[in-house]
Coordinates of N, CA, C and O in Angstrom, one line a residue:
M1 N 0.8 -1.2 0.0 CA 0.0 0.0 0.0 C 0.9 1.2 0.0 O 2.1 1.2 0.1
F2 N 0.2 2.4 0.0 CA 0.9 3.7 -0.1 C 1.6 3.9 1.2 O 2.7 4.6 1.2
A3 N 1.0 3.5 2.4 CA 1.7 3.8 3.7 C 3.0 3.1 3.8 O 4.0 3.7 4.3
T4 N 3.1 1.8 3.3 CA 4.3 1.1 3.3 C 5.4 1.8 2.4 O 6.6 1.9 2.8
R5 N 5.0 2.2 1.3 CA 5.9 2.9 0.3 C 6.4 4.2 1.0 O 7.6 4.5 0.9
A6 N 5.5 4.9 1.6 CA 5.9 6.2 2.3 C 6.8 5.9 3.4 O 7.8 6.7 3.6
L7 N 6.6 4.9 4.2 CA 7.5 4.5 5.3 C 8.9 4.2 4.8 O 9.9 4.6 5.3
R8 N 8.9 3.3 3.7 CA 10.2 3.0 3.2 C 11.0 4.2 2.6 O 12.2 4.3 2.8
Q9 N 10.3 5.1 2.0 CA 10.9 6.3 1.4 C 11.3 7.2 2.5 O 12.5 7.8 2.4
A10 N 10.6 7.3 3.6 CA 11.0 8.1 4.7 C 12.3 7.6 5.4 O 13.2 8.3 5.8
T11 N 12.4 6.3 5.6 CA 13.6 5.7 6.2 C 14.8 5.8 5.3 O 15.9 6.0 5.7
A12 N 14.5 5.7 3.9 CA 15.7 5.9 3.0 C 16.2 7.3 3.0 O 17.4 7.6 2.9
H13 N 15.3 8.3 3.2 CA 15.7 9.7 3.2 C 16.2 10.1 4.5 O 16.8 11.2 4.7
A14 N 16.0 9.3 5.6 CA 16.4 9.7 6.9 C 17.9 9.9 7.0 O 18.4 10.7 7.7
A15 N 18.6 9.0 6.4 CA 20.1 9.1 6.4 C 20.6 10.4 5.7 O 21.6 10.9 6.0
E16 N 19.9 10.8 4.6 CA 20.3 11.9 3.9 C 19.9 13.3 4.4 O 20.5 14.3 4.2
R17 N 18.9 13.3 5.3 CA 18.3 14.5 5.9 C 19.2 15.1 6.9 O 19.7 14.4 7.8
T18 N 19.4 16.4 6.8 CA 20.1 17.2 7.8 C 19.2 18.2 8.4 O 18.5 18.9 7.6
P19 N 19.0 18.4 9.7 CA 18.1 19.3 10.2 C 18.5 20.7 9.9 O 19.7 21.0 9.8
L20 N 17.5 21.6 9.8 CA 17.8 23.0 9.5 C 18.3 23.8 10.7 O 19.0 24.8 10.5
I21 N 18.0 23.3 11.9 CA 18.4 24.0 13.1 C 19.8 23.5 13.5 O 20.1 22.3 13.4
R22 N 20.7 24.4 13.9 CA 22.0 24.0 14.4 C 22.3 24.6 15.8 O 22.0 25.8 16.0
F23 N 22.7 23.7 16.6 CA 23.0 24.2 18.0 C 24.5 24.5 18.1 O 25.3 23.8 17.7
I24 N 24.7 25.7 18.7 CA 26.0 26.2 18.8 C 26.8 25.5 19.9 O 28.0 25.3 19.8
G25 N 26.2 25.4 21.0 CA 26.8 24.8 22.2 C 25.9 24.9 23.4 O 24.8 25.2 23.4
K26 N 26.6 24.6 24.6 CA 25.9 24.7 25.8 C 25.5 26.1 26.2 O 26.3 27.0 25.9
R27 N 24.3 26.3 26.7 CA 23.9 27.6 27.1 C 24.7 28.1 28.4 O 25.0 27.3 29.2
Q28 N 25.0 29.4 28.4 CA 25.7 30.0 29.5 C 24.9 31.2 30.1 O 24.4 32.0 29.3
I29 N 24.8 31.2 31.4 CA 24.2 32.3 32.0 C 25.2 33.5 32.2 O 26.3 33.3 32.7
P30 N 24.9 34.7 31.7 CA 25.8 35.8 31.7 C 26.1 36.2 33.2 O 25.2 36.1 34.1
A31 N 27.3 36.6 33.5 CA 27.6 37.0 34.8 C 27.0 38.2 35.3 O 26.6 38.4 36.4
N32 N 26.9 39.2 34.4 CA 26.3 40.5 34.7 C 25.1 40.7 33.7 O 25.3 40.6 32.5
I33 N 24.0 41.2 34.3 CA 22.8 41.5 33.5 C 22.5 43.0 33.8 O 22.3 43.3 35.0
D34 N 22.3 43.8 32.8 CA 22.0 45.2 33.0 C 20.5 45.4 33.0 O 19.9 45.2 32.0
H35 N 20.0 45.8 34.1 CA 18.5 46.0 34.2 C 18.1 47.5 34.1 O 16.9 47.8 34.4
T36 N 19.0 48.3 33.7 CA 18.6 49.7 33.6 C 17.7 49.9 32.4 O 17.8 49.3 31.4
P37 N 16.7 50.7 32.6 CA 15.6 50.9 31.6 C 16.2 51.6 30.4 O 17.0 52.6 30.5
V38 N 15.9 51.2 29.2 CA 16.3 51.8 27.9 C 15.1 52.0 27.0 O 14.2 51.2 27.1
P39 N 15.2 53.0 26.2 CA 14.0 53.2 25.3 C 13.9 52.0 24.3 O 14.9 51.4 24.0
H40 N 12.8 51.8 23.7 CA 12.6 50.8 22.8 C 13.3 51.1 21.5 O 13.3 52.3 21.1
P41 N 13.9 50.2 20.8 CA 14.6 50.5 19.6 C 13.7 51.2 18.5 O 14.3 52.0 17.7
A42 N 12.5 50.9 18.5 CA 11.6 51.6 17.5 C 10.9 52.8 18.0 O 10.0 53.3 17.4
S43 N 11.4 53.3 19.2 CA 10.8 54.5 19.8 C 11.0 55.7 18.8 O 12.0 55.9 18.3
P44 N 9.9 56.5 18.6 CA 10.0 57.6 17.7 C 11.0 58.7 18.3 O 11.7 59.4 17.6
T45 N 11.0 58.8 19.6 CA 11.9 59.9 20.3 C 13.3 59.3 20.6 O 14.2 60.1 20.7
G46 N 13.3 58.0 20.8 CA 14.6 57.5 21.2 C 15.0 57.8 22.7 O 16.1 57.6 23.0
S47 N 14.0 58.2 23.5 CA 14.3 58.4 24.9 C 13.1 57.9 25.7 O 12.0 57.8 25.3
L48 N 13.4 57.9 27.0 CA 12.4 57.5 28.0 C 11.5 58.6 28.3 O 11.9 59.8 28.1
P49 N 10.3 58.4 28.8 CA 9.4 59.5 29.2 C 10.1 60.4 30.3 O 11.0 59.9 31.0
A50 N 9.7 61.6 30.4 CA 10.4 62.6 31.3 C 10.3 62.1 32.8 O 11.2 62.2 33.5
N51 N 9.1 61.6 33.2 CA 8.9 61.2 34.6 C 9.2 59.8 34.8 O 8.8 59.3 35.8
F52 N 9.8 59.1 33.9 CA 10.1 57.7 34.1 C 11.2 57.5 35.0 O 12.2 58.1 35.0
G53 N 11.0 56.6 36.0 CA 12.1 56.3 36.9 C 12.2 57.2 38.1 O 13.1 57.1 39.0
N54 N 11.3 58.2 38.3 CA 11.3 59.0 39.4 C 10.8 58.3 40.7 O 10.7 58.9 41.7
G55 N 10.4 57.1 40.5 CA 9.9 56.3 41.7 C 8.4 56.5 41.8 O 7.7 56.9 40.9
N56 N 7.9 56.2 42.9 CA 6.4 56.2 43.2 C 5.9 57.6 43.4 O 6.6 58.3 44.1
T57 N 4.8 57.9 42.8 CA 4.3 59.2 43.1 C 3.4 59.3 44.3 O 3.0 60.4 44.8
H58 N 3.2 58.2 45.0 CA 2.4 58.1 46.2 C 3.3 58.1 47.4 O 4.3 57.4 47.4
T59 N 3.0 58.9 48.4 CA 3.9 58.9 49.6 C 3.5 57.8 50.6 O 4.4 57.5 51.4
S60 N 2.3 57.3 50.5 CA 1.9 56.2 51.5 C 1.0 55.2 50.8 O 0.5 55.5 49.7
F61 N 0.7 54.1 51.4 CA -0.2 53.1 50.8 C -1.6 53.7 50.7 O -2.3 53.4 49.8
S62 N -2.0 54.5 51.8 CA -3.4 55.0 51.7 C -3.6 56.0 50.6 O -4.6 56.1 50.0
S63 N -2.6 56.8 50.3 CA -2.6 57.7 49.2 C -2.7 57.0 47.8 O -3.5 57.4 46.9
Y64 N -2.0 55.8 47.8 CA -2.1 55.0 46.6 C -3.6 54.4 46.5 O -4.1 54.4 45.4
R65 N -4.0 53.9 47.6 CA -5.3 53.2 47.7 C -6.5 54.2 47.3 O -7.5 53.8 46.7
D66 N -6.3 55.5 47.6 CA -7.3 56.5 47.2 C -7.5 56.6 45.7 O -8.5 56.9 45.2
S67 N -6.4 56.5 45.0 CA -6.4 56.7 43.6 C -6.4 55.4 42.8 O -6.6 55.4 41.6
A68 N -6.2 54.3 43.4 CA -6.2 52.9 42.7 C -7.5 52.5 42.3 O -8.6 52.8 42.9
Q69 N -7.6 51.8 41.2 CA -8.9 51.2 40.7 C -8.6 49.8 40.3 O -7.6 49.5 39.6
Q70 N -9.5 48.9 40.6 CA -9.3 47.5 40.2 C -10.5 47.2 39.3 O -10.4 47.1 38.1
H71 N -11.7 47.2 39.8 CA -13.0 47.1 39.1 C -13.8 48.3 39.4 O -15.1 48.2 39.5
G72 N -13.2 49.4 39.6 CA -13.9 50.6 39.9 C -13.1 51.2 41.1 O -12.2 50.6 41.6
P73 N -13.6 52.3 41.6 CA -12.8 53.0 42.7 C -12.8 52.1 44.0 O -13.8 51.4 44.3
L74 N -11.7 52.0 44.7 CA -11.6 51.1 45.8 C -12.2 51.8 47.1 O -12.9 51.1 47.8
R75 N -12.0 53.1 47.3 CA -12.5 53.7 48.5 C -13.1 55.0 48.0 O -12.4 56.1 48.2
K76 N -14.3 55.0 47.6 CA -14.9 56.3 47.2 C -16.2 56.4 47.9 O -16.5 55.7 48.9
S77 N -17.2 57.1 47.5 CA -18.4 57.6 48.3 C -19.2 56.3 48.7 O -19.7 56.3 49.8
I78 N -19.3 55.3 47.9 CA -20.2 54.2 48.3 C -19.6 53.4 49.5 O -20.3 53.0 50.4
G79 N -18.4 53.2 49.5 CA -17.7 52.4 50.5 C -17.8 53.0 51.9 O -17.7 52.4 52.9
S80 N -17.9 54.4 51.9 CA -17.8 55.1 53.2 C -19.1 55.3 53.9 O -19.2 55.7 55.0
L81 N -20.2 55.0 53.1 CA -21.6 55.1 53.7 C -22.3 53.8 53.9 O -22.0 52.9 53.1
S82 N -23.1 53.7 54.8 CA -23.9 52.5 55.0 C -25.0 52.5 54.0 O -25.4 53.5 53.4
A83 N -25.5 51.2 53.7 CA -26.6 51.0 52.7 C -27.8 51.8 53.1 O -28.5 52.3 52.2
S84 N -28.1 51.8 54.4 CA -29.4 52.6 54.8 C -29.3 54.0 54.5 O -30.3 54.7 54.2
R85 N -28.1 54.6 54.5 CA -27.9 56.0 54.3 C -27.9 56.4 52.8 O -28.1 57.5 52.4
L86 N -27.6 55.4 52.0 CA -27.6 55.6 50.6 C -29.0 55.7 50.0 O -29.2 56.4 49.0
G87 N -30.0 55.2 50.7 CA -31.4 55.3 50.2 C -31.8 54.2 49.3 O -31.0 53.2 49.0
P88 N -33.0 54.2 48.8 CA -33.4 53.2 47.9 C -32.7 53.2 46.6 O -32.3 54.3 46.1
I89 N -32.5 52.0 46.0 CA -31.8 51.9 44.7 C -32.9 51.8 43.6 O -33.7 50.9 43.6
Q90 N -32.9 52.7 42.7 CA -33.8 52.7 41.6 C -33.0 52.7 40.3 O -32.0 53.4 40.1
P91 N -33.4 51.9 39.3 CA -32.6 51.8 38.0 C -32.8 53.1 37.3 O -33.9 53.8 37.4
P92 N -31.9 53.6 36.4 CA -32.2 54.7 35.6 C -33.3 54.5 34.6 O -33.7 53.4 34.4
Q93 N -33.8 55.6 34.0 CA -34.9 55.5 33.1 C -34.6 54.6 31.9 O -33.5 54.8 31.3
G94 N -35.4 53.6 31.6 CA -35.1 52.7 30.5 C -34.3 51.5 30.9 O -34.1 50.7 30.0
H95 N -33.9 51.4 32.1 CA -33.1 50.2 32.6 C -34.0 49.4 33.6 O -34.8 50.0 34.3
Y96 N -33.8 48.1 33.5 CA -34.6 47.2 34.4 C -33.7 46.3 35.1 O -32.7 45.8 34.6
F97 N -34.0 46.0 36.4 CA -33.2 45.0 37.2 C -33.7 43.6 36.9 O -32.9 42.7 37.0
D98 N -34.9 43.4 36.5 CA -35.4 42.0 36.4 C -36.2 41.9 35.0 O -36.8 42.9 34.6
R99 N -36.2 40.8 34.5 CA -36.8 40.5 33.2 C -38.3 40.7 33.3 O -39.0 41.0 32.4
N100 N -38.8 40.5 34.5 CA -40.3 40.5 34.7 C -40.8 42.0 34.7 O -42.0 42.2 34.7
E101 N -39.9 43.0 34.9 CA -40.2 44.3 34.9 C -40.4 44.9 33.5 O -40.9 46.0 33.2
L102 N -39.9 44.1 32.5 CA -40.0 44.6 31.1 C -41.4 44.5 30.6 O -42.3 43.9 31.2
P103 N -41.7 45.2 29.5 CA -43.0 45.0 28.9 C -43.3 43.6 28.5 O -42.3 42.8 28.3
E104 N -44.6 43.2 28.4 CA -44.9 41.8 28.2 C -44.3 41.1 27.0 O -43.9 40.0 27.1
R105 N -44.1 41.8 25.9 CA -43.5 41.2 24.7 C -42.1 40.8 24.9 O -41.5 40.0 24.1
F106 N -41.3 41.3 25.9 CA -40.0 40.9 26.1 C -39.8 39.9 27.2 O -38.7 39.6 27.5
R107 N -40.8 39.6 27.9 CA -40.7 38.5 29.0 C -40.5 37.2 28.4 O -40.9 36.9 27.2
R108 N -40.1 36.3 29.3 CA -40.0 34.9 28.8 C -41.3 34.2 28.7 O -42.2 34.5 29.6
V109 N -41.4 33.4 27.7 CA -42.6 32.7 27.5 C -42.6 31.4 28.4 O -41.6 30.6 28.3
P110 N -43.6 31.1 29.2 CA -43.5 29.9 30.0 C -43.5 28.6 29.1 O -44.1 28.6 28.1
L111 N -42.8 27.6 29.6 CA -42.7 26.3 28.9 C -44.1 25.6 29.0 O -44.6 25.6 30.1
T112 N -44.4 24.9 27.9 CA -45.7 24.1 28.0 C -45.3 22.7 28.5 O -44.1 22.4 28.6
A113 N -46.3 21.9 28.9 CA -46.1 20.6 29.4 C -45.4 19.7 28.3 O -44.5 18.9 28.6
A114 N -45.7 19.9 27.0 CA -45.1 19.1 25.9 C -43.6 19.5 25.8 O -42.8 18.6 25.5
E115 N -43.3 20.8 25.9 CA -41.9 21.1 25.9 C -41.1 20.6 27.0 O -40.0 20.2 26.8
I116 N -41.7 20.6 28.2 CA -41.0 20.1 29.3 C -40.7 18.5 29.2 O -39.7 18.0 29.4
E117 N -41.7 17.9 28.6 CA -41.6 16.4 28.4 C -40.6 16.2 27.4 O -39.7 15.2 27.5
A118 N -40.5 17.0 26.3 CA -39.5 16.8 25.3 C -38.1 17.1 25.8 O -37.1 16.3 25.4
I119 N -37.9 18.0 26.7 CA -36.6 18.3 27.3 C -36.2 17.1 28.2 O -35.0 16.7 28.2
E120 N -37.1 16.7 29.0 CA -36.8 15.6 30.0 C -36.5 14.3 29.3 O -35.7 13.5 29.8
T121 N -37.0 14.0 28.1 CA -36.8 12.7 27.4 C -35.8 12.9 26.3 O -35.5 11.9 25.6
G122 N -35.2 14.1 26.2 CA -34.2 14.3 25.2 C -34.8 14.3 23.8 O -34.1 14.1 22.8
G123 N -36.1 14.6 23.7 CA -36.7 14.7 22.4 C -37.3 13.4 21.9 O -37.9 13.3 20.8
A124 N -37.2 12.3 22.6 CA -37.7 11.0 22.2 C -39.2 11.0 22.1 O -39.8 10.3 21.2
T125 N -39.9 11.8 22.9 CA -41.4 11.8 22.8 C -41.9 12.5 21.5 O -43.1 12.4 21.2
L126 N -41.1 13.3 20.9 CA -41.5 14.0 19.7 C -41.7 13.1 18.5 O -42.5 13.4 17.6
F127 N -41.0 12.0 18.5 CA -41.0 11.1 17.3 C -41.8 9.8 17.6 O -41.7 8.9 16.7
G128 N -42.4 9.6 18.6 CA -42.9 8.3 18.9 C -44.3 8.3 19.5 O -45.2 8.0 19.6

């Protein structure tokens, strides 16, 4: 068959084949590594930003925390007040918290008994 011929041909060419990759030798870890920041070679200005490397602009962790954001402000007005002092929560005009608050045409249609039976049997009751 063709597979046997292909295997024979592959073994015949294995002796002639030389890999394209060439290893120079054992890897060596350099003694000194320079970690000083340098501009990117493709940088249009060829220099680092003016305020780069001046260190941290925050004097304390709490000053950093006041300006930090992860998924929104970490310590802003909502976190400093209790929920009872914030008052009732109402959605903005045109927004809804629950699907049942939408107009009737956008609500979910309840499943019928036949649909529930079809789901539970994996559709077997539809054909038999």
